[in-house]
Coordinates of C-alpha atoms in Angstrom, one line a residue:
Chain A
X159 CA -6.2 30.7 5.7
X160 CA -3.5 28.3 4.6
X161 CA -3.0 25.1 3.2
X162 CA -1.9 21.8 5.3
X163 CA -0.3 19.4 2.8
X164 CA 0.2 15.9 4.2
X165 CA 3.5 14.7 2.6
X166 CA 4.4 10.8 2.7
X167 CA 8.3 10.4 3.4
X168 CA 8.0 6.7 2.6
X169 CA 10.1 3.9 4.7
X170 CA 13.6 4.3 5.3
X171 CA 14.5 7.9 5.0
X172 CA 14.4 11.6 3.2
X173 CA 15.1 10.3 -0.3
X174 CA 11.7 8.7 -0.1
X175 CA 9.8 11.8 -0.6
X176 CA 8.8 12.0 -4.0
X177 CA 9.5 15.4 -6.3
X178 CA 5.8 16.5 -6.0
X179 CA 6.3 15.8 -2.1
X180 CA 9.6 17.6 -2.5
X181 CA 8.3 20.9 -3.9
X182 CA 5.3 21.2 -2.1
X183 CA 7.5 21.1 1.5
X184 CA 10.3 23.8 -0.2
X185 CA 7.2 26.3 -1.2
X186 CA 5.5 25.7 2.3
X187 CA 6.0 28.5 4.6
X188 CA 6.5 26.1 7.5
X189 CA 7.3 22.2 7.4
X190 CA 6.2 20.3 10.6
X191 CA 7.9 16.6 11.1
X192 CA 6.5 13.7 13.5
X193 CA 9.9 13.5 15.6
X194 CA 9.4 9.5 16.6
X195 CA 11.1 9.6 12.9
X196 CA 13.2 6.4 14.5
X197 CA 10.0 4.6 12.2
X198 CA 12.6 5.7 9.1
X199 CA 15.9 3.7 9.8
X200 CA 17.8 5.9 7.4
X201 CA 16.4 9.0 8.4
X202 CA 18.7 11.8 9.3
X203 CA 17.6 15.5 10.2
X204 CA 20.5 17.2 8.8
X205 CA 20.1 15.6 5.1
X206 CA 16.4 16.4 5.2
X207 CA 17.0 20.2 6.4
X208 CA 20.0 20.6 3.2
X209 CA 17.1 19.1 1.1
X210 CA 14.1 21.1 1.9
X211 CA 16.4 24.5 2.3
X212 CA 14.6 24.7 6.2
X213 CA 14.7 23.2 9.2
X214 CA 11.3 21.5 10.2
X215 CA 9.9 21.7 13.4
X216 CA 10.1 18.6 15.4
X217 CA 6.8 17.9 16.9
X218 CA 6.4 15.3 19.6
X219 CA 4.0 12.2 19.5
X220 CA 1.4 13.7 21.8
X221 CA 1.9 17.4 19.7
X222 CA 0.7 15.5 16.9
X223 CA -2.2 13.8 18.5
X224 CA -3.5 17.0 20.1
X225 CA -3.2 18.6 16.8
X226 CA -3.6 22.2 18.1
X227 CA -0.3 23.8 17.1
X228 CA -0.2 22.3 13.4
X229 CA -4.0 23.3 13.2
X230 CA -3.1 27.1 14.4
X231 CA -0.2 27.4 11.9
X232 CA -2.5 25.9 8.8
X233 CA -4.7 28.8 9.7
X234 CA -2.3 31.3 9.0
X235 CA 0.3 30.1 6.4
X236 CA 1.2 26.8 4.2
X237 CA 1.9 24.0 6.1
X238 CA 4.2 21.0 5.2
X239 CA 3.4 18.4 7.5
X240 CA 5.8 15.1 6.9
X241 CA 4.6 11.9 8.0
X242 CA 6.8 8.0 7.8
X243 CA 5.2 6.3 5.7
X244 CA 2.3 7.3 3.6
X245 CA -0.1 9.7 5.0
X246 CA -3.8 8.3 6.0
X247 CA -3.1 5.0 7.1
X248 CA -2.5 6.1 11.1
X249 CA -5.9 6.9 12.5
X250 CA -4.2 10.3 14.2
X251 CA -4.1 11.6 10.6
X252 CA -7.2 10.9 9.6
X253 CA -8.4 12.5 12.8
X254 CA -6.1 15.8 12.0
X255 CA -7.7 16.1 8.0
X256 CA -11.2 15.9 9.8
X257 CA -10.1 18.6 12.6
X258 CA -8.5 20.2 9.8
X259 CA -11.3 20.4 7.1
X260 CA -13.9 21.4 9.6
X261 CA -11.5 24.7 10.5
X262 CA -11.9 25.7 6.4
X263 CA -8.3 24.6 6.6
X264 CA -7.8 23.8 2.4
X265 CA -6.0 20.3 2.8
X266 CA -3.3 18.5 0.1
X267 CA -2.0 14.8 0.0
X268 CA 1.1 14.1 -1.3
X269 CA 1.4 10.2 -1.3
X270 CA 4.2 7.7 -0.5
X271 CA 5.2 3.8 0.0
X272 CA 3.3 1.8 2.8
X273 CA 4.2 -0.8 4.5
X274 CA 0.9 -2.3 3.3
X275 CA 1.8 -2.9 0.1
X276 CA 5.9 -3.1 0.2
X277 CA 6.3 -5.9 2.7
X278 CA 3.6 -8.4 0.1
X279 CA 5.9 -7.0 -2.6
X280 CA 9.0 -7.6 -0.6
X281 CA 8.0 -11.3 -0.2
X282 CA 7.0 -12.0 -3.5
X283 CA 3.5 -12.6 -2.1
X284 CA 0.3 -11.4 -4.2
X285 CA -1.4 -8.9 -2.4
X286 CA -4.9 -9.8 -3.5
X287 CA -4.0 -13.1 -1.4
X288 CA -4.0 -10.9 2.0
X289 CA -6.5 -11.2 4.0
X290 CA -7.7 -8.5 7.0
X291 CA -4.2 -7.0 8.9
X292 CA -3.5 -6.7 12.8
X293 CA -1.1 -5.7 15.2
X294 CA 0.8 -7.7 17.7
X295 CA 0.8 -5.2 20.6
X296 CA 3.1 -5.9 23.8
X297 CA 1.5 -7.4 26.8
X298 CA -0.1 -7.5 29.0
X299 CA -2.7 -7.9 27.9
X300 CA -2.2 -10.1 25.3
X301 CA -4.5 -9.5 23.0
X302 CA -6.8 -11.6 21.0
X303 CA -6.7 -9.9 17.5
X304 CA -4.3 -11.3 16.2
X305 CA -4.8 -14.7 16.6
X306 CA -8.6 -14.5 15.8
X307 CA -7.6 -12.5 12.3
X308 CA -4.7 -15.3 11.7
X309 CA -7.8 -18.1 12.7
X310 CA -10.4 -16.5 10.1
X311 CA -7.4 -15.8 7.4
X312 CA -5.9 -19.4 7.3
X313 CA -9.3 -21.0 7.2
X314 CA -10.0 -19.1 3.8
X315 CA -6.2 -20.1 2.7
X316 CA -5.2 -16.4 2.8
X317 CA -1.5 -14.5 3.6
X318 CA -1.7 -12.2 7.1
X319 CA 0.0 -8.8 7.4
X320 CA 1.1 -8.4 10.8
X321 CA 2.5 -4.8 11.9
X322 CA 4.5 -4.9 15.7
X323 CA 3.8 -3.0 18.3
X324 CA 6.2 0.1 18.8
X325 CA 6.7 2.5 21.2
X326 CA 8.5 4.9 18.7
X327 CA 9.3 8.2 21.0
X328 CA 10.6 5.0 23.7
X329 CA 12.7 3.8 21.1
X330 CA 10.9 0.2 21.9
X331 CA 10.0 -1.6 18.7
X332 CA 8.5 -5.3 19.2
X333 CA 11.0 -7.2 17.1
X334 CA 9.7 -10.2 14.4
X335 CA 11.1 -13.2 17.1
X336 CA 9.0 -11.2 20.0
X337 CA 5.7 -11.2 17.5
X338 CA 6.5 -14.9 16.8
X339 CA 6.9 -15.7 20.4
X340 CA 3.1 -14.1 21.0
X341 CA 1.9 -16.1 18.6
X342 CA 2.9 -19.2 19.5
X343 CA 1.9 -18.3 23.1
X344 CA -1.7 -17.6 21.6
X345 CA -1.8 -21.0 19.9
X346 CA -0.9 -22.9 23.4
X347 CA -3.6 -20.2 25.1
X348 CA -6.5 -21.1 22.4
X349 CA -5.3 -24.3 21.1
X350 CA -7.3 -23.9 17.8
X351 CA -4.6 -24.8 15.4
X352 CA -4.3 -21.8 13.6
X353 CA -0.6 -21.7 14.5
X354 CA 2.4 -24.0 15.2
X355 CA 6.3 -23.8 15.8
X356 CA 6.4 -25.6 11.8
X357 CA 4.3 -23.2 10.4
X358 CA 5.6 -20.7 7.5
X359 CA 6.5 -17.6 8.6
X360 CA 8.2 -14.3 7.2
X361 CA 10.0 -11.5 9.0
X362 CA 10.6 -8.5 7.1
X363 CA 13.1 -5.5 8.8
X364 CA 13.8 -2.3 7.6
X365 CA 11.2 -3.3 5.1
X366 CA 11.5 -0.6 1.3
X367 CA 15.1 0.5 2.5
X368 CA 18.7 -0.8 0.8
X369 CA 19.2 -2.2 4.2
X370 CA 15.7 -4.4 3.9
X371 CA 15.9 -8.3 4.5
X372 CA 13.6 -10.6 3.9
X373 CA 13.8 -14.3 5.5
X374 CA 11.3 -17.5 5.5
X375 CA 11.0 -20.2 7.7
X376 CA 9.4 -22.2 10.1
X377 CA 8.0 -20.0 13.4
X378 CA 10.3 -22.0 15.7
X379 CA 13.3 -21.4 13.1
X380 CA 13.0 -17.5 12.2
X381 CA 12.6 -16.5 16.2
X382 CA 15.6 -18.1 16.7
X383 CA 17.5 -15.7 13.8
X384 CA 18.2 -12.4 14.4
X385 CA 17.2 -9.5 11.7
X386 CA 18.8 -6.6 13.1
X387 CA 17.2 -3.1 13.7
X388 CA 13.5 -2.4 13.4
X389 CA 11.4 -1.8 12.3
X390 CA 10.1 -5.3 11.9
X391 CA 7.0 -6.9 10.5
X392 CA 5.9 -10.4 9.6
X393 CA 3.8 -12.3 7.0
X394 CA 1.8 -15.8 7.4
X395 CA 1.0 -16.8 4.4
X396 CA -1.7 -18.8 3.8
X397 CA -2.1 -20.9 0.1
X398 CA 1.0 -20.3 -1.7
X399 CA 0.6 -20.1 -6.1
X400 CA 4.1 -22.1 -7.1
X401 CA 5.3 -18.7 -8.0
X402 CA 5.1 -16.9 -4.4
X403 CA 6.7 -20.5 -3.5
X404 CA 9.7 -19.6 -5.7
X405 CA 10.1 -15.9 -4.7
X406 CA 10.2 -17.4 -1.1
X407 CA 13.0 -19.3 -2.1
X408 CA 14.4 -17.4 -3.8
X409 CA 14.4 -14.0 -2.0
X410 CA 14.0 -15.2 1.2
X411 CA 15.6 -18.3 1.5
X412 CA 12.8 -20.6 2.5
X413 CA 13.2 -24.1 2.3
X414 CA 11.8 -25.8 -0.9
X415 CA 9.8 -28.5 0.8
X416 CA 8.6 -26.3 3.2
X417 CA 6.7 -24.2 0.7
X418 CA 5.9 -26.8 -1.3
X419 CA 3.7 -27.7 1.7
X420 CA 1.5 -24.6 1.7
X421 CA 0.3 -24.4 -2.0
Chain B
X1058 CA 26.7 -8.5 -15.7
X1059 CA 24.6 -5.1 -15.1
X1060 CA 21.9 -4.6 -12.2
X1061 CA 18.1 -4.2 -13.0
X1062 CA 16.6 -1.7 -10.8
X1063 CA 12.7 -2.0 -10.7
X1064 CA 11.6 1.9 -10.0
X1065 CA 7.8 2.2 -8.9
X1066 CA 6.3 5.6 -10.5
X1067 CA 2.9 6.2 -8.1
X1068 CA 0.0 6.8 -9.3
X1069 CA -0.6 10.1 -11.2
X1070 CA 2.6 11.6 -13.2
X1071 CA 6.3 11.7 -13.4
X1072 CA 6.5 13.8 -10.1
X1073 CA 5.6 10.2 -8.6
X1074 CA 9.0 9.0 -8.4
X1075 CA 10.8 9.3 -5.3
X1076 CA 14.5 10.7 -4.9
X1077 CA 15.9 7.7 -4.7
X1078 CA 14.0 6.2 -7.8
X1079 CA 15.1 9.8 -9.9
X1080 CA 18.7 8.9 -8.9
X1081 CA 18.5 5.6 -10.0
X1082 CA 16.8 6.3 -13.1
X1083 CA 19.2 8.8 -13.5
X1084 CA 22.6 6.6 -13.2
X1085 CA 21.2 4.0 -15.3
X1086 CA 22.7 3.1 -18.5
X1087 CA 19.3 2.1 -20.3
X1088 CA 16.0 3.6 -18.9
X1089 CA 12.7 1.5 -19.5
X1090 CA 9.4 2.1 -19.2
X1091 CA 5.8 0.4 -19.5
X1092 CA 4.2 1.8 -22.6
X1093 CA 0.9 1.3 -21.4
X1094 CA 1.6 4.2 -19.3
X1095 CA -2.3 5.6 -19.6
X1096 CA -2.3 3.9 -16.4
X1097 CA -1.2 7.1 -14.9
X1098 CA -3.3 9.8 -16.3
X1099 CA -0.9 12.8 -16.3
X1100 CA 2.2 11.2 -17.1
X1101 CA 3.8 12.8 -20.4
X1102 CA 6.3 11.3 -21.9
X1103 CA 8.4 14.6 -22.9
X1104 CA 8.1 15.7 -19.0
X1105 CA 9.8 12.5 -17.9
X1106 CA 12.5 12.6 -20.6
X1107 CA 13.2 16.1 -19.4
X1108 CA 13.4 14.9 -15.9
X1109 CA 15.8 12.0 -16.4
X1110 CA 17.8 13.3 -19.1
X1111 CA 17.8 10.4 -21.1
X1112 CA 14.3 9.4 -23.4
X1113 CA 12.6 5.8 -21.7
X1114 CA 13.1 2.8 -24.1
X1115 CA 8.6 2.0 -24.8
X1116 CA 8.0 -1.3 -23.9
X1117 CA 5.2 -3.2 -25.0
X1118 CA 2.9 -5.1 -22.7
X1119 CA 4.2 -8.2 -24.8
X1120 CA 7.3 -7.4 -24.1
X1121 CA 7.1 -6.7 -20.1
X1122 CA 5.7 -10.0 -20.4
X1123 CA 8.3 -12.4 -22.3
X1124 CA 10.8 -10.2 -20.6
X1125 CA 13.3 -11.3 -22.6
X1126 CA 14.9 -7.5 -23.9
X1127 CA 14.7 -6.5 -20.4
X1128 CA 16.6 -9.3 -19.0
X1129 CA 19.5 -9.4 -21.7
X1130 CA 19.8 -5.9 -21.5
X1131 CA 20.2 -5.9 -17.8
X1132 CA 23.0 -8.8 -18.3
X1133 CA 25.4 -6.4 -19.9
X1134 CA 24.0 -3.0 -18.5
X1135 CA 22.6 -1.0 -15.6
X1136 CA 19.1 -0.7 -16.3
X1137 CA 16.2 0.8 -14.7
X1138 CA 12.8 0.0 -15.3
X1139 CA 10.0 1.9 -14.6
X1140 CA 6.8 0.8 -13.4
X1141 CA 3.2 2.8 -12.3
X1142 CA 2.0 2.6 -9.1
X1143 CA 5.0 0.3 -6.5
X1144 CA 6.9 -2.1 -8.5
X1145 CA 5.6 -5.7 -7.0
X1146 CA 2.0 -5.2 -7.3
X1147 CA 1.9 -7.2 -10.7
X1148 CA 2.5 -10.9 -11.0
X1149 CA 4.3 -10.2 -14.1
X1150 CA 7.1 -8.0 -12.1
X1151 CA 7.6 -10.7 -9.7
X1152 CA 7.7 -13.2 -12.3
X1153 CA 10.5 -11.1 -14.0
X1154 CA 12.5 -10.5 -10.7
X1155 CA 13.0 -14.1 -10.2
X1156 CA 13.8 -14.9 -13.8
X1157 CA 16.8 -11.9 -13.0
X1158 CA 17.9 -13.8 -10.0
X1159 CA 17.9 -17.2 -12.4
X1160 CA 20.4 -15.2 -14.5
X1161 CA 22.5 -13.7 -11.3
X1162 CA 21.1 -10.3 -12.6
X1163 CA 21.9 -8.2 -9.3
X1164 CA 18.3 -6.7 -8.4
X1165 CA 16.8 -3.3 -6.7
X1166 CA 13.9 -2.3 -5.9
X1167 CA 12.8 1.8 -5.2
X1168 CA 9.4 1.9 -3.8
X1169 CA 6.4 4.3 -4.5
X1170 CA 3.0 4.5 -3.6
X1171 CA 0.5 2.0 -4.5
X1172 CA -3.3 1.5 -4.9
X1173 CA -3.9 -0.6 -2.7
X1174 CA -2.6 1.8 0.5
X1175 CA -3.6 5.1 -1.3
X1176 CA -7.6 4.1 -1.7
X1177 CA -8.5 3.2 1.7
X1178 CA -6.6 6.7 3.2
X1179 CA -8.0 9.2 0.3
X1180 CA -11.5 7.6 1.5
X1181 CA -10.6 8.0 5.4
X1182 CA -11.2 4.2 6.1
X1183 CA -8.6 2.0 8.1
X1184 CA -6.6 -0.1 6.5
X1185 CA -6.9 -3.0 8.9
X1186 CA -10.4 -3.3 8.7
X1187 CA -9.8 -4.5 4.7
X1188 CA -10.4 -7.9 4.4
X1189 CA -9.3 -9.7 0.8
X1190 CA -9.5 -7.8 -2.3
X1191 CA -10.0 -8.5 -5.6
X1192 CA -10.6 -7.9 -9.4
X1193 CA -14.0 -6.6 -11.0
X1194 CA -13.3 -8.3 -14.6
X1195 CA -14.8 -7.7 -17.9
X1196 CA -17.7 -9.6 -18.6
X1197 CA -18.0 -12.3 -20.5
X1198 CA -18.0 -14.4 -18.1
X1199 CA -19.0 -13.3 -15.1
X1200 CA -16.4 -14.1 -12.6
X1201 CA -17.6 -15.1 -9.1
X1202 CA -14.8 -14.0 -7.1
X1203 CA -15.7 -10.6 -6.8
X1204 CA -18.8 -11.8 -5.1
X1205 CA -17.6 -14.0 -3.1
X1206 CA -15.0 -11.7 -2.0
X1207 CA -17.4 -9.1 -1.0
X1208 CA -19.8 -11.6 1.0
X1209 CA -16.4 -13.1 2.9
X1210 CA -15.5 -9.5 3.9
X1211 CA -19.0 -7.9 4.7
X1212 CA -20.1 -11.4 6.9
X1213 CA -17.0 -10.5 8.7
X1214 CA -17.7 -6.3 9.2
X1215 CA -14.9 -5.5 6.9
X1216 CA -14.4 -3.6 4.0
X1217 CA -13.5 -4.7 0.5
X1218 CA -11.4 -2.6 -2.2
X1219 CA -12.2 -3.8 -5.5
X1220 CA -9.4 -3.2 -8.7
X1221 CA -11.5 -2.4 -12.0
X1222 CA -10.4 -4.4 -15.0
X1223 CA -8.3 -2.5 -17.9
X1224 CA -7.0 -3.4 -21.2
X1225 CA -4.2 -0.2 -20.9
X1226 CA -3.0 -0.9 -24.1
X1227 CA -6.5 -0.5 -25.3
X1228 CA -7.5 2.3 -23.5
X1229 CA -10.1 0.5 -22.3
X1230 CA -11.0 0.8 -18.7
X1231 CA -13.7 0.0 -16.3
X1232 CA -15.9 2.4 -14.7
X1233 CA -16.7 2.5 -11.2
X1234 CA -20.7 2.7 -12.5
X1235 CA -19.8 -0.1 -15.0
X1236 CA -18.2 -2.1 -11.4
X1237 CA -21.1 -1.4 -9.3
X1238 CA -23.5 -2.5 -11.8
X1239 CA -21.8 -5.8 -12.4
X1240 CA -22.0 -6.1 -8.6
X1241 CA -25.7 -6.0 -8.6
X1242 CA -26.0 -8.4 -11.8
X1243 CA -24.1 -10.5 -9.2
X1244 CA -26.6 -10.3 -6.4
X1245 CA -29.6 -10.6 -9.1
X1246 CA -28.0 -13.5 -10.2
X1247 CA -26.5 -14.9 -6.8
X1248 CA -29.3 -13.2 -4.5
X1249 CA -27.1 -13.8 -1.2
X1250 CA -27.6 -10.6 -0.1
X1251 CA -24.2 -9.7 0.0
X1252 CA -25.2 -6.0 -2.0
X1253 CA -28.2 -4.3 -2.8
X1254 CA -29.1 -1.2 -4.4
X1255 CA -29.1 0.7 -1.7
X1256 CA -25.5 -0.5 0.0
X1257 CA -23.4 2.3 0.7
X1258 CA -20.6 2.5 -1.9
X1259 CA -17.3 4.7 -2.6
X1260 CA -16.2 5.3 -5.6
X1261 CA -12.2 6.6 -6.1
X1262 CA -11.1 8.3 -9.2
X1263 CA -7.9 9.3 -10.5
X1264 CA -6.2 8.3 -6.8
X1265 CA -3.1 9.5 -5.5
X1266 CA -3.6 12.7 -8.3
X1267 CA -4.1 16.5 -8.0
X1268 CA -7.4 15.6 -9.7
X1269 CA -8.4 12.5 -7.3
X1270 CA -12.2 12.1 -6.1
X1271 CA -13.3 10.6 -3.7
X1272 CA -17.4 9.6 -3.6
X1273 CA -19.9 7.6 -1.4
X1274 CA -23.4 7.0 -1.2
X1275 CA -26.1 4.0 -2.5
X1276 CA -24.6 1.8 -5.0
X1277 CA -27.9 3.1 -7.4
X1278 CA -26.9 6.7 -6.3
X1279 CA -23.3 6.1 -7.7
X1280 CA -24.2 4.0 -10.6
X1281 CA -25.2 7.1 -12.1
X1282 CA -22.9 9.9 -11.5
X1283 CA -20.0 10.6 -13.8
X1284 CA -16.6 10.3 -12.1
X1285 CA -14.5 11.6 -15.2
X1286 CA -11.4 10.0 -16.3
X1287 CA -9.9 6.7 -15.4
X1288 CA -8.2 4.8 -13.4
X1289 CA -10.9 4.3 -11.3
X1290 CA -11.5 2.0 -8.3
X1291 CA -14.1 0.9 -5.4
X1292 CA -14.4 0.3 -2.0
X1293 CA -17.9 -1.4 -0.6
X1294 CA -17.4 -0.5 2.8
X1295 CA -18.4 -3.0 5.7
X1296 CA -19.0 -2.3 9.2
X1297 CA -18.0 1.9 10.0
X1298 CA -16.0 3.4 12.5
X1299 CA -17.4 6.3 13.4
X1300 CA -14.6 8.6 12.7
X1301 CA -14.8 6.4 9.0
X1302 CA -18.5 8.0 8.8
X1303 CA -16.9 11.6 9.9
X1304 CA -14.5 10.4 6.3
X1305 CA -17.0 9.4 4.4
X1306 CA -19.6 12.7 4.9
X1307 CA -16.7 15.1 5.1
X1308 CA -14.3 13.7 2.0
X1309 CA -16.7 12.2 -0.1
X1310 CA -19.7 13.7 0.3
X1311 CA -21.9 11.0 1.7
X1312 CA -25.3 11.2 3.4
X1313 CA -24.7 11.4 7.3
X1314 CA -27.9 8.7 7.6
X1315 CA -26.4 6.1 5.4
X1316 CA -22.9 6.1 6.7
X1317 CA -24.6 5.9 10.2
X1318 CA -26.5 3.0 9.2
X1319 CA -23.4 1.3 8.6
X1320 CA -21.7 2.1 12.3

């Protein structure tokens, strides 16, 4: 029986691993990698393979979610298995450490960044300021989550998370102007107030990367702009303490009066 | 005029930092470190000197704080300054990283895992079913937030990760017992309902490390089990997936009746 050791590659590319991540994929017998690695911007097989001394194998979206073949290997030998991002926050990994630990399969974590707490950072917001996260998914159908978690956070004066929708292995990622779009189309579908084409907003792209930008503005501004490649996210604050109004200004270039607004 | 390159460490040792972070760390002409560094309990100081080649320059909490030696260092030098867990987590760092931009110090930023994304995956729960989180602080006084937090979050199903106060410098930590009793002191006093004795608790030591544990069961259960060394942490979970539950029994030992209850 061998050991499966989840490794966190972080956000943009193979120089997020971290040394302990490192080692424990060059002393694995075989190291696995989810291919939709488009998630990592700066990802690029060839650098990973001259760091880890192997080639890993390349599994497919649906390989991943069936599990089978990582499972089998685990059984026999040390497994490496890389993930974007940092390991247990997609619900298909949680699934496979469960599948996993039932097998007698010995399991290791090796952690990394996630986009949970680098996009606050990235902002300048304070993370204990967040409330509950969502996803804007593409439609149809459009989906009522996000508007109802936006609703509930703004009432209580707290920021919202908002991942996008992606189709990784389709190379379709929703973009932050698409997200804002769906919003804004909630807010004329509902009509609640919980959003309008002045309110704050923050895109993030290619968010813990040297390539990451971070812009504030009103909703009907920012979909107007252009952030580049994804991945993309976005942020709606809610209260802003004078000092996340400054880092808005400051690293995202948000208008002063604008912020001012929202503490 | 010298860059300042904020370098998150993780959560357990040296062998946190990422690739990118070691380079950095590496090139930099003055390395810098938060002395309170019992934060991460197996970082050693002679380990990470080894690793960068060059011995850290010990900061003071004081001295994170005024920021001033940082700051003027990084006006004539590269300097790289190490921080546990992901960089802009602490008010304090964002404070500094503005004060830089005030000066035209250039700034960069290398991610690494935080808290706040590695508690809710080492305990199997998903992420976007966290509401708010907050601060369990040192009595006196007895800070309502916490509370109020918690009701917030479990009126709306979700779950709530709660930071345990520490005076680093001090050594003085918060234990998850010494948490979850100041939780029921809370409802004694407050008697909302929002906890009870019997409300299924999980209790996270040392996370992110080779020596992390994970536990869950009644918040009297926990109260009186011994989780070892700090950093500690909580999570008072709120409505249960059942592939959470599957978590909860199979990482962190918890009664399959309880967790059930909370599905």
């Amino acid at each position: 029986m061998g050991t499966l050791t989840f490794i966190g590659m972080g956000l943009y590319d193979e120089k997020g691993i971290s040394l302990r991540g490192l080692e424990a994929a060059r002393s694995a017998h075989t190291v696995m990698l989810e291919g939709y690695t488009n998630l990592m911007p700066g990802l690029r097989l060839d650098a990973l393979e001259a760091l880890l001394g192997k080639m890993p194998l390349l599994l497919s979206r649906g390989a991943v979610e069936d599990g089978g073949e990582i499972l089998r290997a685990a059984e026999e030998r040390d497994v490496a298995f890389l993930v974007a991002g940092d390991p247990f926050i997609a619900t298909t990994h949680v699934d496979l450490r469960l599948r996993a630990a039932r097998r007698g399969i010995r399991v290791e974590v090796v952690n990394a960044p996630s986009i949970i707490s680098v996009a606050p950072g990235a902002a300048g917001l304070q993370n204990y300021k967040f409330g509950k996260s969502a996803t804007i998914t593409f439609p149809p159908p459009q989906s009522d989550v996000p508007y109802d978690t936006l609703k509930m956070n703004r009432a209580a004066g707290l920021h919202t998370l908002f991942f996008l929708d992606l189709r990784a292995e389709e190379g379709q990622f929703m973009t932050a102007n698409e997200g804002l779009r769906l919003l804004l189309d909630a807010e004329r579908r509902r009509g609640e107030g919980a959003f309008a084409p002045g309110t704050l907003s923050v895109a993030i792209a290619r968010a813990g990367g040297p390539e990451q930008l971070v812009r504030a503005g009103t909703a009907e501004a920012l979909s107007g702009e252009s952030f580049g490649k994804p991945p993309h996210s976005l942020i709606i604050p809610g209260r802003l303490h004078f000092m996340e109004s400054d880092a808005l200004v400051a690293f995202a270039g948000a208008d002063r009066a604008l912020v001012r607004g929202c503490e």
